[in-house]
PDB file of C-alpha atoms in Angstrom:
ATOM      1  CA  UNK A   6    -132.536  21.600 -89.114  1.00 84.00           C
ATOM      2  CA  UNK A   7    -129.502  19.932 -90.088  1.00 84.00           C
ATOM      3  CA  UNK A   8    -130.117  17.337 -87.196  1.00 87.00           C
ATOM      4  CA  UNK A   9    -134.208  17.004 -88.664  1.00 88.00           C
ATOM      5  CA  UNK A  10    -132.406  16.068 -91.422  1.00 89.00           C
ATOM      6  CA  UNK A  11    -129.580  13.880 -91.181  1.00 89.00           C
ATOM      7  CA  UNK A  12    -131.820  11.770 -88.754  1.00 88.00           C
ATOM      8  CA  UNK A  13    -134.896  10.744 -91.255  1.00 87.00           C
ATOM      9  CA  UNK A  14    -132.905   7.979 -93.380  1.00 88.00           C
ATOM     10  CA  UNK A  15    -129.360   7.025 -93.916  1.00 84.00           C
ATOM     11  CA  UNK A  16    -127.333   8.875 -97.454  1.00 84.00           C
ATOM     12  CA  UNK A  17    -125.818   5.651 -97.915  1.00 83.00           C
ATOM     13  CA  UNK A  18    -128.241   2.286 -97.064  1.00 81.00           C
ATOM     14  CA  UNK A  19    -131.953   4.603 -96.646  1.00 81.00           C
ATOM     15  CA  UNK A  20    -132.578   2.695 -93.146  1.00 80.00           C
ATOM     16  CA  UNK A  21    -134.327   4.290 -90.700  1.00 84.00           C
ATOM     17  CA  UNK A  22    -133.221   6.545 -87.854  1.00 82.00           C
ATOM     18  CA  UNK A  23    -129.113   6.907 -87.588  1.00 87.00           C
ATOM     19  CA  UNK A  24    -127.373   8.126 -85.368  1.00 87.00           C
ATOM     20  CA  UNK A  25    -126.336  11.986 -86.199  1.00 90.00           C
ATOM     21  CA  UNK A  26    -122.791  13.857 -84.603  1.00 90.00           C
ATOM     22  CA  UNK A  27    -122.238  17.211 -85.368  1.00 92.00           C
ATOM     23  CA  UNK A  28    -118.577  19.180 -84.925  1.00 94.00           C
ATOM     24  CA  UNK A  29    -117.658  22.794 -85.268  1.00 93.00           C
ATOM     25  CA  UNK A  30    -114.587  24.409 -86.682  1.00 94.00           C
ATOM     26  CA  UNK A  31    -115.325  27.602 -86.976  1.00 93.00           C
ATOM     27  CA  UNK A  32    -117.757  28.358 -89.383  1.00 94.00           C
ATOM     28  CA  UNK A  33    -117.683  24.735 -90.576  1.00 95.00           C
ATOM     29  CA  UNK A  34    -119.584  22.338 -89.236  1.00 95.00           C
ATOM     30  CA  UNK A  35    -119.541  18.724 -89.844  1.00 95.00           C
ATOM     31  CA  UNK A  36    -122.436  16.062 -89.733  1.00 93.00           C
ATOM     32  CA  UNK A  37    -121.486  12.604 -89.293  1.00 91.00           C
ATOM     33  CA  UNK A  38    -124.585  10.211 -89.932  1.00 90.00           C
ATOM     34  CA  UNK A  39    -123.986   6.534 -88.232  1.00 87.00           C
ATOM     35  CA  UNK A  40    -126.102   3.767 -89.302  1.00 83.00           C
ATOM     36  CA  UNK A  41    -126.029   0.314 -87.567  1.00 76.00           C
ATOM     37  CA  UNK A  42    -127.262  -1.788 -90.722  1.00 74.00           C
ATOM     38  CA  UNK A  43    -124.938  -2.814 -93.558  1.00 65.00           C
ATOM     39  CA  UNK A  44    -123.126   0.303 -93.376  1.00 69.00           C
ATOM     40  CA  UNK A  45    -121.117  -0.859 -90.519  1.00 63.00           C
ATOM     41  CA  UNK A  46    -118.381   1.268 -89.329  1.00 66.00           C
ATOM     42  CA  UNK A  47    -118.287   3.935 -92.613  1.00 72.00           C
ATOM     43  CA  UNK A  48    -120.297   6.665 -91.500  1.00 81.00           C
ATOM     44  CA  UNK A  49    -121.929   9.230 -93.541  1.00 88.00           C
ATOM     45  CA  UNK A  50    -119.697  12.829 -94.010  1.00 91.00           C
ATOM     46  CA  UNK A  51    -120.884  16.148 -94.616  1.00 94.00           C
ATOM     47  CA  UNK A  52    -119.218  19.123 -94.408  1.00 95.00           C
ATOM     48  CA  UNK A  53    -121.026  22.831 -94.621  1.00 95.00           C
ATOM     49  CA  UNK A  54    -118.114  24.088 -96.562  1.00 96.00           C
ATOM     50  CA  UNK A  55    -115.097  22.998 -98.595  1.00 97.00           C
ATOM     51  CA  UNK A  56    -111.353  23.310 -97.245  1.00 96.00           C
ATOM     52  CA  UNK A  57    -109.252  25.210 -98.414  1.00 93.00           C
ATOM     53  CA  UNK A  58    -104.974  23.575 -98.833  1.00 90.00           C
ATOM     54  CA  UNK A  59    -106.575  20.767 -97.087  1.00 91.00           C
ATOM     55  CA  UNK A  60    -107.233  21.453 -93.689  1.00 91.00           C
ATOM     56  CA  UNK A  61    -108.656  24.745 -93.830  1.00 94.00           C
ATOM     57  CA  UNK A  62    -112.796  25.554 -93.883  1.00 96.00           C
ATOM     58  CA  UNK A  63    -113.068  28.993 -97.164  1.00 96.00           C
ATOM     59  CA  UNK A  64    -115.661  30.195 -95.159  1.00 95.00           C
ATOM     60  CA  UNK A  65    -113.188  30.404 -92.029  1.00 96.00           C
ATOM     61  CA  UNK A  66    -110.302  32.434 -94.573  1.00 96.00           C
ATOM     62  CA  UNK A  67    -113.173  34.433 -95.661  1.00 96.00           C
ATOM     63  CA  UNK A  68    -113.909  35.173 -93.089  1.00 95.00           C
ATOM     64  CA  UNK A  69    -110.551  36.433 -92.069  1.00 96.00           C
ATOM     65  CA  UNK A  70    -109.690  37.831 -95.630  1.00 96.00           C
ATOM     66  CA  UNK A  71    -113.266  40.110 -95.273  1.00 96.00           C
ATOM     67  CA  UNK A  72    -112.396  41.700 -91.555  1.00 96.00           C
ATOM     68  CA  UNK A  73    -108.649  42.783 -92.590  1.00 95.00           C
ATOM     69  CA  UNK A  74    -109.670  44.083 -96.234  1.00 94.00           C
ATOM     70  CA  UNK A  75    -112.900  45.753 -93.970  1.00 95.00           C
ATOM     71  CA  UNK A  76    -110.088  47.531 -91.434  1.00 94.00           C
ATOM     72  CA  UNK A  77    -113.167  45.999 -88.959  1.00 94.00           C
ATOM     73  CA  UNK A  78    -111.473  45.863 -85.041  1.00 94.00           C
ATOM     74  CA  UNK A  79    -111.696  41.562 -84.523  1.00 94.00           C
ATOM     75  CA  UNK A  80    -112.467  42.144 -80.839  1.00 93.00           C
ATOM     76  CA  UNK A  81    -115.981  43.803 -81.847  1.00 95.00           C
ATOM     77  CA  UNK A  82    -116.742  41.366 -84.690  1.00 94.00           C
ATOM     78  CA  UNK A  83    -115.980  38.555 -82.854  1.00 93.00           C
ATOM     79  CA  UNK A  84    -118.678  40.809 -80.430  1.00 95.00           C
ATOM     80  CA  UNK A  85    -121.258  40.622 -82.752  1.00 95.00           C
ATOM     81  CA  UNK A  86    -120.916  37.238 -83.866  1.00 94.00           C
ATOM     82  CA  UNK A  87    -121.225  36.349 -79.960  1.00 93.00           C
ATOM     83  CA  UNK A  88    -124.376  38.495 -79.704  1.00 96.00           C
ATOM     84  CA  UNK A  89    -125.625  36.970 -83.147  1.00 96.00           C
ATOM     85  CA  UNK A  90    -124.809  33.155 -81.659  1.00 93.00           C
ATOM     86  CA  UNK A  91    -122.652  32.333 -85.059  1.00 92.00           C
ATOM     87  CA  UNK A  92    -120.189  30.051 -84.879  1.00 90.00           C
ATOM     88  CA  UNK A  93    -117.259  31.680 -85.056  1.00 92.00           C
ATOM     89  CA  UNK A  94    -113.239  30.276 -84.807  1.00 94.00           C
ATOM     90  CA  UNK A  95    -111.030  32.253 -81.802  1.00 93.00           C
ATOM     91  CA  UNK A  96    -108.595  35.552 -82.106  1.00 93.00           C
ATOM     92  CA  UNK A  97    -106.131  32.788 -81.589  1.00 95.00           C
ATOM     93  CA  UNK A  98    -106.897  31.330 -85.057  1.00 95.00           C
ATOM     94  CA  UNK A  99    -107.706  34.884 -86.672  1.00 96.00           C
ATOM     95  CA  UNK A 100    -104.288  36.033 -86.583  1.00 96.00           C
ATOM     96  CA  UNK A 101    -103.084  32.568 -87.454  1.00 95.00           C
ATOM     97  CA  UNK A 102    -104.553  33.452 -90.305  1.00 96.00           C
ATOM     98  CA  UNK A 103    -103.122  36.797 -91.070  1.00 96.00           C
ATOM     99  CA  UNK A 104    -100.085  35.099 -91.005  1.00 96.00           C
ATOM    100  CA  UNK A 105     -99.345  31.806 -92.576  1.00 95.00           C
ATOM    101  CA  UNK A 106    -102.292  32.585 -95.015  1.00 95.00           C
ATOM    102  CA  UNK A 107    -103.618  37.056 -95.763  1.00 95.00           C
ATOM    103  CA  UNK A 108     -99.963  38.453 -95.906  1.00 96.00           C
ATOM    104  CA  UNK A 109     -98.193  36.423 -97.951  1.00 96.00           C
ATOM    105  CA  UNK A 110    -100.972  36.650-100.158  1.00 94.00           C
ATOM    106  CA  UNK A 111    -101.704  40.354-100.182  1.00 93.00           C
ATOM    107  CA  UNK A 112     -97.479  41.029-100.267  1.00 93.00           C
ATOM    108  CA  UNK A 113     -97.057  39.182-103.262  1.00 93.00           C
ATOM    109  CA  UNK A 114    -100.520  41.054-105.245  1.00 91.00           C
ATOM    110  CA  UNK A 115     -98.810  44.069-104.191  1.00 91.00           C
ATOM    111  CA  UNK A 116     -95.437  43.579-105.414  1.00 90.00           C
ATOM    112  CA  UNK A 117     -96.711  42.410-108.321  1.00 89.00           C
ATOM    113  CA  UNK A 118     -98.568  45.453-108.898  1.00 85.00           C
ATOM    114  CA  UNK A 119     -95.155  47.258-108.582  1.00 84.00           C
ATOM    115  CA  UNK A 120     -93.601  45.725-110.946  1.00 70.00           C
ATOM    116  CA  UNK A 121     -93.337  47.987-114.101  1.00 69.00           C
ATOM    117  CA  UNK A 122     -95.044  46.036-117.095  1.00 61.00           C
TER     118      UNK A 122
END
């Protein structure tokens, strides 16, 4: 449906039938709309979710956090996503999220919680 919406007209100059390319980054989709008219080389870019820390799609981090907090098996979650034909990042990315983002935040919160007031 995103292709149908972005194929209607150029969101910059309103000309008909721009070319559309889409890229997936885990749970995020980025749509590039290219127009050969007055827009020139500049493409209109739409992302389905914001980026955290400038490079991590918010949905990817939130999904990793939800899986970790639920104590769920990452292989079973991936199997469910595959059966539902949902976009997902790799198992390696999940463990990178844990190592670089989630564990440090959880540890910092736990240490601040343990301190006496």
